[in-house]
Short mmCIF file of C-alpha atoms in Angstrom, two decimals:
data_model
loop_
_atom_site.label_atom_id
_atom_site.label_comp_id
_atom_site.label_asym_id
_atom_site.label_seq_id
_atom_site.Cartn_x
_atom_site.Cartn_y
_atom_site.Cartn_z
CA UNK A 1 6.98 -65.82 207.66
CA UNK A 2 7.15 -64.12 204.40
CA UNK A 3 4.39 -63.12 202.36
CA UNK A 4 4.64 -63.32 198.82
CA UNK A 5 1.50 -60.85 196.93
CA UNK A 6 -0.80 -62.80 195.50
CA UNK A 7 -2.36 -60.13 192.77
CA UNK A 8 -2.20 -62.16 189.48
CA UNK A 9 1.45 -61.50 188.40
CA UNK A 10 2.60 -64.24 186.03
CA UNK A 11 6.03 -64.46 188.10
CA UNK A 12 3.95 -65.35 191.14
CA UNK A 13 4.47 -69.49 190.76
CA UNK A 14 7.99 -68.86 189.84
CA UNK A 15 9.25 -66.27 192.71
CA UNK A 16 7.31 -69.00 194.99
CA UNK A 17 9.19 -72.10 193.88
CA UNK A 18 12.85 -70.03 194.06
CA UNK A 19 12.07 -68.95 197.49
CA UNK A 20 10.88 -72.42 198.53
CA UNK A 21 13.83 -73.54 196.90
CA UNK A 22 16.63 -71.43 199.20
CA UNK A 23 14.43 -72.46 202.23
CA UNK A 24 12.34 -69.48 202.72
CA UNK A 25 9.10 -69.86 205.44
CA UNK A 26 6.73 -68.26 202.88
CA UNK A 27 2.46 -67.82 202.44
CA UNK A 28 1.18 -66.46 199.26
CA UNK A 29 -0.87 -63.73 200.69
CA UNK A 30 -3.49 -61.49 198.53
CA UNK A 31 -5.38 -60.29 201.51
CA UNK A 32 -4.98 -57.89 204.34
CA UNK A 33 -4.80 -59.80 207.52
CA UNK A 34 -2.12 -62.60 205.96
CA UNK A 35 0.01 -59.13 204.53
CA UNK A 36 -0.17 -56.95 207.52
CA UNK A 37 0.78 -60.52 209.69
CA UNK A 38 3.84 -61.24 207.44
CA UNK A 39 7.33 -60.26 209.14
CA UNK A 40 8.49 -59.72 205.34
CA UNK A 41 7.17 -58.87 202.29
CA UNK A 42 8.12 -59.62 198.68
CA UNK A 43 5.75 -58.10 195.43
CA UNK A 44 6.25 -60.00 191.98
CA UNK A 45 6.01 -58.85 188.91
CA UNK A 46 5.84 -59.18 185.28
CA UNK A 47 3.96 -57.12 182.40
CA UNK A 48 2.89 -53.40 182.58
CA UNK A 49 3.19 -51.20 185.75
CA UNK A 50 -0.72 -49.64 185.03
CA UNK A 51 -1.85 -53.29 184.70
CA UNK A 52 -0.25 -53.47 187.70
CA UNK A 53 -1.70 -50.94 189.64
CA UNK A 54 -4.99 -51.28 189.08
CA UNK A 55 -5.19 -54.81 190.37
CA UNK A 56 -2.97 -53.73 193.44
CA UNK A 57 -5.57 -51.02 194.33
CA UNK A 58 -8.81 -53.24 192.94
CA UNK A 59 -7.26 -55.66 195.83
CA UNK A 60 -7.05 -53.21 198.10
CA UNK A 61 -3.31 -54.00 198.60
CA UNK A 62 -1.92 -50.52 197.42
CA UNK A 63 -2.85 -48.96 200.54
CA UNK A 64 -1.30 -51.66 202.38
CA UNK A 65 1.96 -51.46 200.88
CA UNK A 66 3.40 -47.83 202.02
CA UNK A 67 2.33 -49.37 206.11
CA UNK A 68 4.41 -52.60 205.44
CA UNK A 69 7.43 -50.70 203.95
CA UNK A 70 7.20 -48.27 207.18
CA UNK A 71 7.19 -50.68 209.56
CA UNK A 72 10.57 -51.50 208.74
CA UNK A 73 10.38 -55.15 207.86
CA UNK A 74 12.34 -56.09 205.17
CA UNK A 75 10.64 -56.07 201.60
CA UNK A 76 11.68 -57.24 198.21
CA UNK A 77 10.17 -55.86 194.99
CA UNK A 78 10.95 -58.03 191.41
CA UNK A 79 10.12 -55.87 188.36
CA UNK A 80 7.16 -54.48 188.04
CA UNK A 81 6.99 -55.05 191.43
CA UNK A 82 9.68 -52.37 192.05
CA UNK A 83 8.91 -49.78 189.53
CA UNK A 84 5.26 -49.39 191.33
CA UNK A 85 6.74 -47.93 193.84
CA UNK A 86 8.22 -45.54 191.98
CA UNK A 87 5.66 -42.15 191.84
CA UNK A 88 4.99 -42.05 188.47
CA UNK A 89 5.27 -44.18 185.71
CA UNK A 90 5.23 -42.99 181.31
CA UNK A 91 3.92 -46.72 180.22
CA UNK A 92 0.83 -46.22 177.92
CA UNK A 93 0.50 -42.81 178.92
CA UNK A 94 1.54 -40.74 182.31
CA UNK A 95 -0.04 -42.00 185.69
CA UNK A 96 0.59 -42.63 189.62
CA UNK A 97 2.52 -45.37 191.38
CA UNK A 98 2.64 -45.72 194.39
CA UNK A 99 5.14 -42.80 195.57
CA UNK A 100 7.68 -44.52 197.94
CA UNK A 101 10.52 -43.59 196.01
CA UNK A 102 10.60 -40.35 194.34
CA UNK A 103 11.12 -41.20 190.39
CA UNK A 104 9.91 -41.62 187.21
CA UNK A 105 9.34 -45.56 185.39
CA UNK A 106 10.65 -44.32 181.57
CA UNK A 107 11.31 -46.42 178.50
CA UNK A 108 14.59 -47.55 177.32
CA UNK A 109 15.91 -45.57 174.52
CA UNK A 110 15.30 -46.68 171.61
CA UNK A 111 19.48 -46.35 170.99
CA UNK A 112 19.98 -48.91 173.50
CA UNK A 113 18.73 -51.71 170.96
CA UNK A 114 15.95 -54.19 171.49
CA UNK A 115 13.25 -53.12 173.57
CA UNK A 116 11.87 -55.08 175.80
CA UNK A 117 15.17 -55.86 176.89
CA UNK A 118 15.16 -59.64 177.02
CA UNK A 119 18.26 -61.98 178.08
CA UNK A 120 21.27 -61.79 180.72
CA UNK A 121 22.97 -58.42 181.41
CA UNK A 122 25.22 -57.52 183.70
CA UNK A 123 25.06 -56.06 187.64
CA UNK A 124 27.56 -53.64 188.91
CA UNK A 125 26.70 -52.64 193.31
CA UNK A 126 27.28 -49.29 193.55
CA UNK A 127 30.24 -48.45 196.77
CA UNK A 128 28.14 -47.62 199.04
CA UNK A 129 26.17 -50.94 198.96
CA UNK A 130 29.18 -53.30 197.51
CA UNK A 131 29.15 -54.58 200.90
CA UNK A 132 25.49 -55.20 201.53
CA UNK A 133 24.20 -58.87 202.94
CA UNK A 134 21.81 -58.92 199.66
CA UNK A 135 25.26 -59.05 197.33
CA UNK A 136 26.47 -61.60 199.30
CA UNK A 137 28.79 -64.11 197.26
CA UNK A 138 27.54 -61.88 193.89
CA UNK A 139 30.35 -60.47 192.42
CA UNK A 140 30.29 -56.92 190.65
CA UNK A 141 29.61 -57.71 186.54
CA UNK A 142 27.53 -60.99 187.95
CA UNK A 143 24.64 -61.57 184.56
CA UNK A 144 21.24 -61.63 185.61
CA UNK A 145 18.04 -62.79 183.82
CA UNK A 146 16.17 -59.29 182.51
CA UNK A 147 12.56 -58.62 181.27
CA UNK A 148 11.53 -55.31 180.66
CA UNK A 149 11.15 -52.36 178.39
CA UNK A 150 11.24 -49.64 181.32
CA UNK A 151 13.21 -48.91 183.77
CA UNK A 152 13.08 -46.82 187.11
CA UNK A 153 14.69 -43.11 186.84
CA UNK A 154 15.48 -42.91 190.61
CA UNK A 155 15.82 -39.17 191.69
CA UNK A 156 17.84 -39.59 194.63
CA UNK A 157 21.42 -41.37 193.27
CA UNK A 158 21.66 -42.67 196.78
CA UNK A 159 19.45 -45.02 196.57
CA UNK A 160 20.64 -47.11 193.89
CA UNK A 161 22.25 -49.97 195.02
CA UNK A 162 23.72 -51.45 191.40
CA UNK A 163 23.37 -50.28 188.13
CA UNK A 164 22.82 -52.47 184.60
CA UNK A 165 23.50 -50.67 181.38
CA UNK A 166 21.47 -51.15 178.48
CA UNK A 167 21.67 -47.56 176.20
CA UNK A 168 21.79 -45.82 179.38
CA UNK A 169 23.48 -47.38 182.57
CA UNK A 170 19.89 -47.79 184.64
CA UNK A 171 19.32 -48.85 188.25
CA UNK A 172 18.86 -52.47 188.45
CA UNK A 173 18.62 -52.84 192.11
CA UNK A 174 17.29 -50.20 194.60
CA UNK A 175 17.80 -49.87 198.55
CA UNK A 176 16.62 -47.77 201.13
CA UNK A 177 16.35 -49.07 204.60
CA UNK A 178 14.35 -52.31 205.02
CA UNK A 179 13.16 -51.42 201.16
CA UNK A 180 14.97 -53.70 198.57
CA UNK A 181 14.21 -53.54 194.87
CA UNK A 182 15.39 -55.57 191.53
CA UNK A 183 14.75 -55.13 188.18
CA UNK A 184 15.38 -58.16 186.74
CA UNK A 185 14.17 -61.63 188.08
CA UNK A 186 16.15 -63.31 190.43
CA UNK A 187 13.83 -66.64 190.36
CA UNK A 188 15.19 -66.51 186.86
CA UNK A 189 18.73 -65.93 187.07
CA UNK A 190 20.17 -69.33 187.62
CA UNK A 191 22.36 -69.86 190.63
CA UNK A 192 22.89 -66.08 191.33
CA UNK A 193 19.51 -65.43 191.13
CA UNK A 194 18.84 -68.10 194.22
CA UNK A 195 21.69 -66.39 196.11
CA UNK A 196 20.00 -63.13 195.62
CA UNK A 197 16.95 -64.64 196.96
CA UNK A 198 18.96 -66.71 199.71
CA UNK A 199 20.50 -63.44 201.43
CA UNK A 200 17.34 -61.87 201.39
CA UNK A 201 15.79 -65.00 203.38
CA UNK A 202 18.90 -63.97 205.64
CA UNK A 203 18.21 -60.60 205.57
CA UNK A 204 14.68 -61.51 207.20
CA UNK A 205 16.47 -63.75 209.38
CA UNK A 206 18.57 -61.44 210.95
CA UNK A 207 15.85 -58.87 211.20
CA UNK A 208 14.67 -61.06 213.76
CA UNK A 209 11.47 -62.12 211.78
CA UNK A 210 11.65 -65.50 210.80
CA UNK B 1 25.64 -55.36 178.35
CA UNK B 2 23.17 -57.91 177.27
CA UNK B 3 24.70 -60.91 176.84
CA UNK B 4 23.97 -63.58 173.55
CA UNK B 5 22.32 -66.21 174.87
CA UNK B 6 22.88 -69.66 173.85
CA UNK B 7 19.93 -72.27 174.44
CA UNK B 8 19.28 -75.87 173.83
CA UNK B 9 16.33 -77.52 172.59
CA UNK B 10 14.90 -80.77 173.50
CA UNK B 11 12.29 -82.64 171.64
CA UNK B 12 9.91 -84.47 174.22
CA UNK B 13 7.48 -87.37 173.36
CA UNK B 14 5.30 -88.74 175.96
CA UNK B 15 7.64 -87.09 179.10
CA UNK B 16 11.09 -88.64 177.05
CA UNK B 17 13.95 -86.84 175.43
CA UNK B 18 13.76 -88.44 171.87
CA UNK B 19 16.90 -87.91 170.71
CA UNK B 20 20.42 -86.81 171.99
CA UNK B 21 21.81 -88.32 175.10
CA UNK B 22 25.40 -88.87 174.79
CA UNK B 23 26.85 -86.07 177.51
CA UNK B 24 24.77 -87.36 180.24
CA UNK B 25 25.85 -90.88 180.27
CA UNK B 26 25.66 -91.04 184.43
CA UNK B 27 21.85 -89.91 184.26
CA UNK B 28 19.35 -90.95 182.73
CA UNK B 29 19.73 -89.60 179.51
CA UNK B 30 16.12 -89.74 178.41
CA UNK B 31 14.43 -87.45 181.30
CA UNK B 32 14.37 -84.40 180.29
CA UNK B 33 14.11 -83.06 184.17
CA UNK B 34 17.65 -84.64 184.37
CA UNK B 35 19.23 -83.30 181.12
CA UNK B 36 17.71 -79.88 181.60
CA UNK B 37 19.75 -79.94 185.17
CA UNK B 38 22.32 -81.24 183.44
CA UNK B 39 22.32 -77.84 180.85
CA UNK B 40 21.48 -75.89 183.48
CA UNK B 41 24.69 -76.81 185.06
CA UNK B 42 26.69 -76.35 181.92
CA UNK B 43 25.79 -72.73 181.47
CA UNK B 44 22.67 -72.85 179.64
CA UNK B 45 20.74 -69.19 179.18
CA UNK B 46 17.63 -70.87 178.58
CA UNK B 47 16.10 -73.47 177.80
CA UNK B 48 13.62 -74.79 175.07
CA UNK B 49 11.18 -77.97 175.19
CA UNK B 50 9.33 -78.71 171.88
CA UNK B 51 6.35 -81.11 173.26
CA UNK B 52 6.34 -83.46 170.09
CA UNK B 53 3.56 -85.73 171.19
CA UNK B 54 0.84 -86.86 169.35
CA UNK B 55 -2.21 -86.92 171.72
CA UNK B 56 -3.77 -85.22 173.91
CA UNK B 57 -3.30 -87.48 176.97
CA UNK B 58 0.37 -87.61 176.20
CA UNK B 59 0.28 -83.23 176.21
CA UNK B 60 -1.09 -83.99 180.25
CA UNK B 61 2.81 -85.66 180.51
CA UNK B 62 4.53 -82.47 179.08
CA UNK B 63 2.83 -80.53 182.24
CA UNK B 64 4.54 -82.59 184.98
CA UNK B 65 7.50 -82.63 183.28
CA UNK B 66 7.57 -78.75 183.20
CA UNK B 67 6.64 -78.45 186.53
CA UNK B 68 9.49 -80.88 187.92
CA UNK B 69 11.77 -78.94 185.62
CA UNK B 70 10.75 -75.71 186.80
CA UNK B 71 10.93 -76.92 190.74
CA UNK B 72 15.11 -78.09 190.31
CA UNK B 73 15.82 -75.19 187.68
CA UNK B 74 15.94 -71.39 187.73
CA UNK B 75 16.38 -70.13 184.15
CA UNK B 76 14.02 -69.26 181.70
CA UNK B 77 12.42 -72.42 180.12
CA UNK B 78 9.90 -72.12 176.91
CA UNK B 79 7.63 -74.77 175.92
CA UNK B 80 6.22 -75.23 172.74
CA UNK B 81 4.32 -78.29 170.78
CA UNK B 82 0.63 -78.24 170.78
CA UNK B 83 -0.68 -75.20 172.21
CA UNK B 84 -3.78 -74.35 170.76
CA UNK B 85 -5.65 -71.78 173.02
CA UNK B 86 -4.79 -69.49 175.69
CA UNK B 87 -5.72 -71.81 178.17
CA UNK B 88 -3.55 -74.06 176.84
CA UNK B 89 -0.65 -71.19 177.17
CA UNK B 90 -1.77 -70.45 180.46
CA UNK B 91 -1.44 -73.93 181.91
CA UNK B 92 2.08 -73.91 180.79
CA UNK B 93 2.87 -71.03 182.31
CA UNK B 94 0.88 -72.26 185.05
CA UNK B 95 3.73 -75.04 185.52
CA UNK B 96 6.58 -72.93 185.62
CA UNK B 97 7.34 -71.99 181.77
CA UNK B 98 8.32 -68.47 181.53
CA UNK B 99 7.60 -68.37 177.84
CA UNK B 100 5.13 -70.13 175.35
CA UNK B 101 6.09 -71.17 171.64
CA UNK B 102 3.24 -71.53 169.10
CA UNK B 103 3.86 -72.02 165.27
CA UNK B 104 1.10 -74.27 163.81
CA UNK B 105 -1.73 -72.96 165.72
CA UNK B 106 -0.49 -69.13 165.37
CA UNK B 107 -0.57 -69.52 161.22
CA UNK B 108 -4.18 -71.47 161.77
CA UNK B 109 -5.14 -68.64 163.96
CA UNK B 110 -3.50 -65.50 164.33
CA UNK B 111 -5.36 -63.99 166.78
CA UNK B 112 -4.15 -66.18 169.17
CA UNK B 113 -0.90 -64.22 168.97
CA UNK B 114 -2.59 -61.05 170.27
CA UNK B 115 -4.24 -63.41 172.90
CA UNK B 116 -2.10 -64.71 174.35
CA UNK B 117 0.29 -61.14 174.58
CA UNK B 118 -2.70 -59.34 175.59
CA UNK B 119 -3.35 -61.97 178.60
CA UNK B 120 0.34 -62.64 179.68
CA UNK B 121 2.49 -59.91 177.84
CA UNK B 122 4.32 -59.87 174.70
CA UNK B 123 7.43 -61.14 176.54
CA UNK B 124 5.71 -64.95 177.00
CA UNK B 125 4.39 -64.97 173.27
CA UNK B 126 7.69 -66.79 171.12
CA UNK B 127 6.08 -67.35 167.60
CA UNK B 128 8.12 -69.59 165.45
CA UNK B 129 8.48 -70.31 162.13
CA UNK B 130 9.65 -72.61 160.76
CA UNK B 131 11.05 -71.45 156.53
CA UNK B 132 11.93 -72.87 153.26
CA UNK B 133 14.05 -70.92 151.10
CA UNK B 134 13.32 -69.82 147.29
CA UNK B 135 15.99 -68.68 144.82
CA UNK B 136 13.90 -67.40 141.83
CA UNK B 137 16.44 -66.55 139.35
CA UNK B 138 17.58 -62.58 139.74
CA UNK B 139 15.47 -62.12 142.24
CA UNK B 140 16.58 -61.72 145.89
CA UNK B 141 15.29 -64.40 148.21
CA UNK B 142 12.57 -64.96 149.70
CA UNK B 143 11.10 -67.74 152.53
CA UNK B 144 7.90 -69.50 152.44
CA UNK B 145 6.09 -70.95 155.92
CA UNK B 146 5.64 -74.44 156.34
CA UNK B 147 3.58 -75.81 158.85
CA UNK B 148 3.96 -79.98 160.36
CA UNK B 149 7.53 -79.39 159.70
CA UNK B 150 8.89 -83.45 159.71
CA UNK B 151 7.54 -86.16 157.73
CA UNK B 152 5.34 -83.89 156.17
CA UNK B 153 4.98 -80.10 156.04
CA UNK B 154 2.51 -78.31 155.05
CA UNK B 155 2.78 -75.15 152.66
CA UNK B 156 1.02 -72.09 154.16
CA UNK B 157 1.29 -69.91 151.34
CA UNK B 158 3.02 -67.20 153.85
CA UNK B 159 5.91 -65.39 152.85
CA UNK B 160 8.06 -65.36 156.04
CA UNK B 161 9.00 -62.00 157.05
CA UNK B 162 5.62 -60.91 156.06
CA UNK B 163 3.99 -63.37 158.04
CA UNK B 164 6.68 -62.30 161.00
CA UNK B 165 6.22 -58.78 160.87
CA UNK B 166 2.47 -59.70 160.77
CA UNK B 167 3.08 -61.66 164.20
CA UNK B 168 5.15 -59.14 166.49
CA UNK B 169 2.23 -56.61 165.14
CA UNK B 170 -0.07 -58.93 166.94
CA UNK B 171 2.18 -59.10 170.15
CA UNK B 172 4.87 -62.17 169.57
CA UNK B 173 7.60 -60.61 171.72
CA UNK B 174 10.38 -63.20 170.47
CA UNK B 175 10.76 -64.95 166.79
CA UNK B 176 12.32 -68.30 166.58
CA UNK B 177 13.44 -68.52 162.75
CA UNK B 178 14.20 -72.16 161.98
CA UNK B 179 15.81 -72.98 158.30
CA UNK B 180 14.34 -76.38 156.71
CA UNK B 181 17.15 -76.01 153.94
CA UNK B 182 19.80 -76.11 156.75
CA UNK B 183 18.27 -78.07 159.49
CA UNK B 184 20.14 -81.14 159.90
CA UNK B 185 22.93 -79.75 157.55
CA UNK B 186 25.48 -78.82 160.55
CA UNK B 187 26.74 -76.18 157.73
CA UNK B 188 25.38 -73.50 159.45
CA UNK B 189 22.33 -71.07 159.79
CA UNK B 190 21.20 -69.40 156.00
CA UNK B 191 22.44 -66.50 157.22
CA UNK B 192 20.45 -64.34 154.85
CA UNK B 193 17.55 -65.49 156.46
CA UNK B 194 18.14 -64.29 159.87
CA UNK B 195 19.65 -61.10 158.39
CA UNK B 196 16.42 -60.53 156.71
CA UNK B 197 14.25 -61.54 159.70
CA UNK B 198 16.82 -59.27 161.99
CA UNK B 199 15.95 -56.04 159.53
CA UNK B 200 12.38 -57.13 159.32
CA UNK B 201 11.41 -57.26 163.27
CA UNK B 202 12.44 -55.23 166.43
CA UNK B 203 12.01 -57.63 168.82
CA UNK B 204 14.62 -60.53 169.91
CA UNK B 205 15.11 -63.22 167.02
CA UNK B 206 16.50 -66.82 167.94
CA UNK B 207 18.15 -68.41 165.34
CA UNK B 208 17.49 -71.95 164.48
CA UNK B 209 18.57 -74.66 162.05
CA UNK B 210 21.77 -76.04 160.81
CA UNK B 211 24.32 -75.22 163.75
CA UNK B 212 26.79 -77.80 163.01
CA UNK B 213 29.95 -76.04 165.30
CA UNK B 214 30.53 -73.01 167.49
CA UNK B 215 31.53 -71.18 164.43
CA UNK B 216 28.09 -71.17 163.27
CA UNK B 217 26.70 -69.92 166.58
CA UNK B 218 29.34 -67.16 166.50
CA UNK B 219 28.47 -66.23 162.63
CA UNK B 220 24.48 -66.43 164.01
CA UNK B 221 24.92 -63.54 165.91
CA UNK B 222 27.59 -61.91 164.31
CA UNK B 223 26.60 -61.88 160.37
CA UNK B 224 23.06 -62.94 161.32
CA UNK B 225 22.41 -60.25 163.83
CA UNK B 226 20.48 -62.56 166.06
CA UNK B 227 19.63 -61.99 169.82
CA UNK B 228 20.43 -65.73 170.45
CA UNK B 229 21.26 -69.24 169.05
CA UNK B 230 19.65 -72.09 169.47
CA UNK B 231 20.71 -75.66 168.68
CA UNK B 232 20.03 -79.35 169.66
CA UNK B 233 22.03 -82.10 168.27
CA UNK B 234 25.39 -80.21 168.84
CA UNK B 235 25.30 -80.22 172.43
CA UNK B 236 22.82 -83.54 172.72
CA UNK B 237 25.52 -85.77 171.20
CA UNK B 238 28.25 -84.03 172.99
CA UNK B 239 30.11 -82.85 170.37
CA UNK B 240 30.87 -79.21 171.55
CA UNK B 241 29.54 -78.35 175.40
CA UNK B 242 28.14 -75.07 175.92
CA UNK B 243 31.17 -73.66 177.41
CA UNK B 244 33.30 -74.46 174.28
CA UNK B 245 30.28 -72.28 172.05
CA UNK B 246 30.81 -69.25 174.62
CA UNK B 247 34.57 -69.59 175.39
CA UNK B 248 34.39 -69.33 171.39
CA UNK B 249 32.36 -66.68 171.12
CA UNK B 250 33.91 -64.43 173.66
CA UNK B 251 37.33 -65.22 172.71
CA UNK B 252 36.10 -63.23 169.86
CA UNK B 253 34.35 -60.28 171.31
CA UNK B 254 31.09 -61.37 171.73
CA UNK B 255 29.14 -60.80 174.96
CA UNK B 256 28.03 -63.95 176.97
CA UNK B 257 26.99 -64.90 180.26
CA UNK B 258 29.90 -66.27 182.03
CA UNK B 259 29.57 -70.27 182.41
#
């Protein structure tokens, strides 16, 4: 069973109905018990990463989050719902994430163009992870649906699993372990976006949890 | 890099595409569930519904519609027609829209720009507007905003990139710019219009009004500067699919999400 955090995002419905959709076993979970339960986890998320934050901890899922991630079952964050994890984050002023991967959430530069960055742009898998079961049938340069005026400054390069570049070429998806992370919306991005979303539900599959 | 997006529009009256039918002739060509699967299939970056009912019982149609739409398709949709107050917004949303248009109800009531950004984001908020040209003689042009665009708009007294500057101050994250001169015209977007509304505005502008062949999309984004294109009748009627407009566009450099 996979719980999808129930904490107000505006994605919520959405990442629900695309998970539904590639057959995921699914709950939409905002309180302890249903979270800690869960054999995966997967955060929405849509607006600003303080927003964010505050109704994480004012939930009391914050604290929850770092235990889930370290118990090794696999976990997907969507937008805001990856750059919280990130330690700190320069939207409306400097404050904490949630530290589980060392980095700063910045702005796009201005010299990149429009910001937010709003449309399809493309993903590139770094080597290491070109192979990984969440690429699966998603070819390098595959366009994804993106949202978002910030983007996560990762400090260790090993962890970025494909990169997107918009002024600067940023990390657009994330990996570390059972941690998986994507900065644009999957439940968005047409019949890519479901396979995304698909080889994750494998990905929990083969972890033995669903 | 981002790509330009290209996006239909559908007009819906009580749950039924009103016009434009003729590339779906195997479906049924007036549910819009079935020809928003039907875009969605042909490459379609997103996807607009403009709720064009007249009452209030009809607006509870739009709802279902939206949420069957957003349960069979997974691109961005934005629905607009009607929406009056953030609760209003939110239901849509609610249903599976991932953005909100308001025109009518934003020039009534600004505030409900910063509303509705300040309860969902900037990124939901599309404000259109929907401009008539004037030519005063050696002056440069300018726009004026009409309102009940159809049988019978309404003047607002608004100068257009005024009033759209005005709007992404109070939090529209996205301007649709539709032309009345060239609606309907197939000669193309007034160019100078988007150009103006392009320099005016830092967020994404969607050009509207007058597409009458994938050369006018092209020059939309080209000359025009916009983010994206939108058009109905072209693609309704079947005269140019979606792949020909992108397969035109990137034959000629531009960026689009391949089909």
């Amino acid at each position: 069973m996979i719980a999808v955090i129930n904490y107000g995002a505006g994605n919520l419905p959405s990442v629900v109905r695309a998970l539904r959709h590639v057959g995921a076993d699914l709950v939409v979970a905002e309180d302890a018990a249903t979270i800690e339960a869960a054999d995966a986890v997967v955060l929405p998320g849509v607006g600003a990463t303080a927003d964010t934050m505050r109704s994480l901890e004012d939930l009391g899922i914050a604290p929850l989050l770092p235990k889930v991630i370290a118990s090794g079952r696999p976990f997907l964050g969507i937008c805001v719902g990856m750059q919280v994890l990130l330690s700190v984050s320069e939207e409306f002023g400097h404050h904490s994430c949630l530290g589980l991967v060392e980095g700063a959430v910045r702005r796009l530069p201005d010299s990149a163009g429009k910001i937010p960055q709003i449309g399809w742009n493309q993903i590139r898998p770094t080597p290491a992870y070109a192979e990984h079961p969440l690429f699966a049938h998603i070819p390098s340069g595959s366009d994804f649906y993106f949202v978002h005026s910030f983007y996560c400054d990762v400090v260790d390069p090993s962890l970025v699993a494909a990169r997107t570049d918009y002024g600067l070429d940023f990390p657009s998806v994330i990996m570390r372990d059972n941690l998986a992370a994507v900065q644009f919306h999957p439940e968005k991005s047409g019949r890519l976006g479901l396979q995304l979303l698909y080889n994750f539900v494998q990905i929990c599959a083969a972890a033995g949890t669903q | 890099m981002l790509t330009r997006r290209i996006i239909p529009c559908l007009d819906v009256k009580a749950g039924r595409v009103v016009k434009g039918i003729s590339f779906v002739n195997h479906r049924d060509a007036g549910d819009p569930v079935a020809l928003a699967a039907a875009y969605n299939e042909a490459g379609a970056d997103e996807l607009v519904f403009y709720d064009i009912t007249a009452s209030s019982d009809e607006r509870a149609i739009m709802l279902d519609v939206v949420e069957r739409t957003a349960a069979e398709i997974f691109i961005p949709l934005t629905v607009g027609g009607g929406l009056r107050t953030v609760d209003d917004m939110y239901r849509m949303l609610r249903a599976g829209a991932e953005k909100v248009s308001i025109n009518t109800a934003a020039v009534l009531n600004p505030q409900l720009i910063a509303e509705g950004a300040h309860r969902f984001g900037s990124q939901c908020i599309m404000l259109s507007v929907d401009a008539r040209r004037i030519n005063a003689p050696g002056e440069a042009p300018r726009w004026a905003v009409f309102t009940h665009t159809g049988a019978n708009p309404r003047p607002t007294g608004l100068d257009a990139i005024e009033w759209i500057r005005h709007g992404v101050d109070l939090g529209a994250g996205e301007i649709c710019i539709n032309s009345m001169d060239a609606d309907g015209q197939k000669s193309g977007y007034d160019i100078e219009l988007l150009q103006a509304v392009s320099d005016a505005v830092a967020v994404p502008v969607i050009a509207s009004g007058g597409v009458g062949s994938p050369e006018d999309m092209y020059r939309g984004v080209t000359d025009g500067r916009a983010d994206a294109v939108l058009a109905a009748s072209i693609f309704h009627f079947g005269e140019y699919s979606i792949g020909d407009v992108k397969r035109y566009m990137a034959q000629r450099g531009v960026a689009v999400r391949a089909v």
